[in-house]
């Protein structure tokens, strides 16, 4: 972890449980609760994307989203899971891109998908790849 997150400064860690995120509404609730989204959060995919790329109410030197039981995350809603993966990737790129940050310094924004079995991790890798991307911000 020390190799990908700042050694000093404020680190925000959002710990989520895939077993509690079976549909879009539960996704919005869990992210809002974990990252203290402001009252104007719109409870939809666009609002989730916007908030993950803003976080001005939660300033930090790095962010880590850890999803326990990741294979259970939206397990019966493949399209929504791919949508979530794309939103998370956009956030990873946004935060690590130094051109969009004050002082031209990107910030670490990592997503950790925790699995119990190697086969589950391999399946998630395939799903992420099928979304058309691969990113160093994703940790497995």
PDB file of C-alpha atoms in Angstrom:
ATOM      1  CA  UNK A   1       0.000   0.000   0.000  1.00  0.00           C
ATOM      2  CA  UNK A   2       2.848   2.371   0.777  1.00  0.00           C
ATOM      3  CA  UNK A   3       3.979   2.208  -2.853  1.00  0.00           C
ATOM      4  CA  UNK A   4       0.700   3.583  -4.201  1.00  0.00           C
ATOM      5  CA  UNK A   5      -0.508   5.940  -1.479  1.00  0.00           C
ATOM      6  CA  UNK A   6       1.124   9.024  -0.023  1.00  0.00           C
ATOM      7  CA  UNK A   7       3.525   8.398   2.850  1.00  0.00           C
ATOM      8  CA  UNK A   8       2.358  11.518   4.659  1.00  0.00           C
ATOM      9  CA  UNK A   9      -0.634  13.789   4.690  1.00  0.00           C
ATOM     10  CA  UNK A  10      -4.331  13.113   4.954  1.00  0.00           C
ATOM     11  CA  UNK A  11      -5.623   9.897   3.417  1.00  0.00           C
ATOM     12  CA  UNK A  12      -9.350   9.275   2.997  1.00  0.00           C
ATOM     13  CA  UNK A  13     -10.313   5.612   3.010  1.00  0.00           C
ATOM     14  CA  UNK A  14     -13.842   4.592   2.054  1.00  0.00           C
ATOM     15  CA  UNK A  15     -14.595   1.030   3.044  1.00  0.00           C
ATOM     16  CA  UNK A  16     -17.580  -0.471   1.251  1.00  0.00           C
ATOM     17  CA  UNK A  17     -19.160  -3.920   1.304  1.00  0.00           C
ATOM     18  CA  UNK A  18     -20.274  -5.451  -1.996  1.00  0.00           C
ATOM     19  CA  UNK A  19     -22.878  -7.549  -0.199  1.00  0.00           C
ATOM     20  CA  UNK A  20     -24.703  -4.336   0.708  1.00  0.00           C
ATOM     21  CA  UNK A  21     -24.658  -2.976  -2.856  1.00  0.00           C
ATOM     22  CA  UNK A  22     -27.091  -5.094  -4.861  1.00  0.00           C
ATOM     23  CA  UNK A  23     -28.750  -2.284  -6.837  1.00  0.00           C
ATOM     24  CA  UNK A  24     -28.161   1.311  -7.895  1.00  0.00           C
ATOM     25  CA  UNK A  25     -29.942   2.831  -4.897  1.00  0.00           C
ATOM     26  CA  UNK A  26     -27.777   0.887  -2.458  1.00  0.00           C
ATOM     27  CA  UNK A  27     -24.654   1.921  -4.432  1.00  0.00           C
ATOM     28  CA  UNK A  28     -25.623   5.574  -4.104  1.00  0.00           C
ATOM     29  CA  UNK A  29     -26.369   5.189  -0.395  1.00  0.00           C
ATOM     30  CA  UNK A  30     -23.135   3.339   0.440  1.00  0.00           C
ATOM     31  CA  UNK A  31     -20.892   5.781  -1.457  1.00  0.00           C
ATOM     32  CA  UNK A  32     -22.758   8.775  -0.034  1.00  0.00           C
ATOM     33  CA  UNK A  33     -22.443   7.429   3.495  1.00  0.00           C
ATOM     34  CA  UNK A  34     -18.781   6.414   3.187  1.00  0.00           C
ATOM     35  CA  UNK A  35     -17.629   9.651   1.549  1.00  0.00           C
ATOM     36  CA  UNK A  36     -19.995  12.042   3.331  1.00  0.00           C
ATOM     37  CA  UNK A  37     -21.586  13.318   0.103  1.00  0.00           C
ATOM     38  CA  UNK A  38     -23.224  16.732   0.496  1.00  0.00           C
ATOM     39  CA  UNK A  39     -26.996  17.155   0.754  1.00  0.00           C
ATOM     40  CA  UNK A  40     -27.264  18.154  -2.896  1.00  0.00           C
ATOM     41  CA  UNK A  41     -26.145  14.681  -4.061  1.00  0.00           C
ATOM     42  CA  UNK A  42     -28.660  13.732  -6.770  1.00  0.00           C
ATOM     43  CA  UNK A  43     -28.949   9.958  -6.107  1.00  0.00           C
ATOM     44  CA  UNK A  44     -28.197   8.940  -9.700  1.00  0.00           C
ATOM     45  CA  UNK A  45     -25.199   7.745 -11.739  1.00  0.00           C
ATOM     46  CA  UNK A  46     -24.256  11.214 -13.019  1.00  0.00           C
ATOM     47  CA  UNK A  47     -24.341  12.626  -9.499  1.00  0.00           C
ATOM     48  CA  UNK A  48     -22.161   9.762  -8.239  1.00  0.00           C
ATOM     49  CA  UNK A  49     -19.640  10.471 -10.991  1.00  0.00           C
ATOM     50  CA  UNK A  50     -19.667  14.202 -10.239  1.00  0.00           C
ATOM     51  CA  UNK A  51     -19.201  13.732  -6.489  1.00  0.00           C
ATOM     52  CA  UNK A  52     -16.369  11.223  -6.911  1.00  0.00           C
ATOM     53  CA  UNK A  53     -14.542  13.746  -9.097  1.00  0.00           C
ATOM     54  CA  UNK A  54     -15.154  16.654  -6.719  1.00  0.00           C
ATOM     55  CA  UNK A  55     -14.766  15.729  -3.011  1.00  0.00           C
ATOM     56  CA  UNK A  56     -14.032  19.373  -2.067  1.00  0.00           C
ATOM     57  CA  UNK A  57     -15.849  18.700   1.230  1.00  0.00           C
ATOM     58  CA  UNK A  58     -13.358  15.919   1.976  1.00  0.00           C
ATOM     59  CA  UNK A  59      -9.908  17.310   1.147  1.00  0.00           C
ATOM     60  CA  UNK A  60      -7.058  14.813   1.216  1.00  0.00           C
ATOM     61  CA  UNK A  61      -3.638  13.972  -0.167  1.00  0.00           C
ATOM     62  CA  UNK A  62      -4.962  10.659  -1.449  1.00  0.00           C
ATOM     63  CA  UNK A  63      -8.100   8.549  -1.649  1.00  0.00           C
ATOM     64  CA  UNK A  64      -8.653   4.817  -1.372  1.00  0.00           C
ATOM     65  CA  UNK A  65     -11.957   3.093  -2.152  1.00  0.00           C
ATOM     66  CA  UNK A  66     -11.842  -0.452  -0.768  1.00  0.00           C
ATOM     67  CA  UNK A  67     -14.707  -2.742  -1.744  1.00  0.00           C
ATOM     68  CA  UNK A  68     -14.907  -5.896   0.334  1.00  0.00           C
ATOM     69  CA  UNK A  69     -16.800  -8.846  -1.159  1.00  0.00           C
ATOM     70  CA  UNK A  70     -16.370  -7.194  -4.559  1.00  0.00           C
ATOM     71  CA  UNK A  71     -17.786 -10.135  -6.575  1.00  0.00           C
ATOM     72  CA  UNK A  72     -21.163  -9.576  -4.877  1.00  0.00           C
ATOM     73  CA  UNK A  73     -21.229  -5.918  -5.951  1.00  0.00           C
ATOM     74  CA  UNK A  74     -24.219  -5.537  -8.328  1.00  0.00           C
ATOM     75  CA  UNK A  75     -23.850  -9.250  -9.050  1.00  0.00           C
ATOM     76  CA  UNK A  76     -27.174  -9.545 -10.876  1.00  0.00           C
ATOM     77  CA  UNK A  77     -26.923  -6.195 -12.681  1.00  0.00           C
ATOM     78  CA  UNK A  78     -24.067  -6.486 -15.148  1.00  0.00           C
ATOM     79  CA  UNK A  79     -24.809  -3.214 -16.971  1.00  0.00           C
ATOM     80  CA  UNK A  80     -24.911  -1.256 -13.720  1.00  0.00           C
ATOM     81  CA  UNK A  81     -21.685  -2.883 -12.536  1.00  0.00           C
ATOM     82  CA  UNK A  82     -19.942  -1.887 -15.760  1.00  0.00           C
ATOM     83  CA  UNK A  83     -21.368   1.629 -15.392  1.00  0.00           C
ATOM     84  CA  UNK A  84     -19.954   1.796 -11.855  1.00  0.00           C
ATOM     85  CA  UNK A  85     -16.554   0.554 -13.035  1.00  0.00           C
ATOM     86  CA  UNK A  86     -16.492   3.268 -15.740  1.00  0.00           C
ATOM     87  CA  UNK A  87     -17.414   5.940 -13.180  1.00  0.00           C
ATOM     88  CA  UNK A  88     -14.667   4.782 -10.833  1.00  0.00           C
ATOM     89  CA  UNK A  89     -12.152   4.778 -13.665  1.00  0.00           C
ATOM     90  CA  UNK A  90     -13.098   8.355 -14.587  1.00  0.00           C
ATOM     91  CA  UNK A  91     -12.503   9.339 -10.955  1.00  0.00           C
ATOM     92  CA  UNK A  92      -9.102   7.587 -10.948  1.00  0.00           C
ATOM     93  CA  UNK A  93      -8.057   9.449 -14.094  1.00  0.00           C
ATOM     94  CA  UNK A  94      -9.443  12.753 -12.843  1.00  0.00           C
ATOM     95  CA  UNK A  95      -7.565  12.688  -9.543  1.00  0.00           C
ATOM     96  CA  UNK A  96      -4.278  11.402 -10.944  1.00  0.00           C
ATOM     97  CA  UNK A  97      -4.227  13.893 -13.834  1.00  0.00           C
ATOM     98  CA  UNK A  98      -1.929  16.736 -12.739  1.00  0.00           C
ATOM     99  CA  UNK A  99      -3.334  19.139 -15.350  1.00  0.00           C
ATOM    100  CA  UNK A 100      -6.675  19.456 -13.575  1.00  0.00           C
ATOM    101  CA  UNK A 101      -5.261  20.081 -10.087  1.00  0.00           C
ATOM    102  CA  UNK A 102      -3.951  23.197  -8.369  1.00  0.00           C
ATOM    103  CA  UNK A 103      -0.195  23.317  -8.480  1.00  0.00           C
ATOM    104  CA  UNK A 104      -0.181  20.766 -11.323  1.00  0.00           C
ATOM    105  CA  UNK A 105       0.000  17.836  -8.936  1.00  0.00           C
ATOM    106  CA  UNK A 106      -2.213  14.799  -9.297  1.00  0.00           C
ATOM    107  CA  UNK A 107      -3.454  12.920  -6.257  1.00  0.00           C
ATOM    108  CA  UNK A 108      -3.607   9.170  -5.698  1.00  0.00           C
ATOM    109  CA  UNK A 109      -7.143   7.822  -6.070  1.00  0.00           C
ATOM    110  CA  UNK A 110      -7.114   4.044  -5.853  1.00  0.00           C
ATOM    111  CA  UNK A 111      -9.832   1.426  -6.037  1.00  0.00           C
ATOM    112  CA  UNK A 112      -9.219  -1.860  -4.267  1.00  0.00           C
ATOM    113  CA  UNK A 113     -11.565  -4.731  -5.126  1.00  0.00           C
ATOM    114  CA  UNK A 114     -11.225  -7.432  -2.479  1.00  0.00           C
ATOM    115  CA  UNK A 115     -12.014 -11.051  -3.383  1.00  0.00           C
ATOM    116  CA  UNK A 116     -11.777 -14.277  -1.406  1.00  0.00           C
ATOM    117  CA  UNK A 117     -10.903 -16.477  -4.364  1.00  0.00           C
ATOM    118  CA  UNK A 118      -8.451 -16.109  -7.249  1.00  0.00           C
ATOM    119  CA  UNK A 119     -11.226 -17.125  -9.655  1.00  0.00           C
ATOM    120  CA  UNK A 120     -13.368 -14.213  -8.441  1.00  0.00           C
ATOM    121  CA  UNK A 121     -10.505 -11.795  -8.962  1.00  0.00           C
ATOM    122  CA  UNK A 122      -9.902 -13.169 -12.465  1.00  0.00           C
ATOM    123  CA  UNK A 123     -13.594 -12.737 -13.314  1.00  0.00           C
ATOM    124  CA  UNK A 124     -13.547  -9.115 -12.109  1.00  0.00           C
ATOM    125  CA  UNK A 125     -10.421  -8.458 -14.189  1.00  0.00           C
ATOM    126  CA  UNK A 126     -12.240  -9.793 -17.254  1.00  0.00           C
ATOM    127  CA  UNK A 127     -15.262  -7.612 -16.528  1.00  0.00           C
ATOM    128  CA  UNK A 128     -13.117  -4.521 -16.067  1.00  0.00           C
ATOM    129  CA  UNK A 129     -11.257  -5.288 -19.312  1.00  0.00           C
ATOM    130  CA  UNK A 130     -14.581  -5.757 -21.126  1.00  0.00           C
ATOM    131  CA  UNK A 131     -15.465  -2.191 -20.171  1.00  0.00           C
ATOM    132  CA  UNK A 132     -12.646  -1.166 -22.483  1.00  0.00           C
ATOM    133  CA  UNK A 133     -10.053  -0.011 -20.001  1.00  0.00           C
ATOM    134  CA  UNK A 134      -7.207  -0.945 -17.792  1.00  0.00           C
ATOM    135  CA  UNK A 135      -5.758   1.461 -15.283  1.00  0.00           C
ATOM    136  CA  UNK A 136      -2.960   1.541 -12.721  1.00  0.00           C
ATOM    137  CA  UNK A 137      -5.465   3.138 -10.327  1.00  0.00           C
ATOM    138  CA  UNK A 138      -7.240  -0.211 -10.002  1.00  0.00           C
ATOM    139  CA  UNK A 139      -5.799  -2.538  -7.449  1.00  0.00           C
ATOM    140  CA  UNK A 140      -6.908  -6.144  -7.081  1.00  0.00           C
TER     141      UNK A 140
END
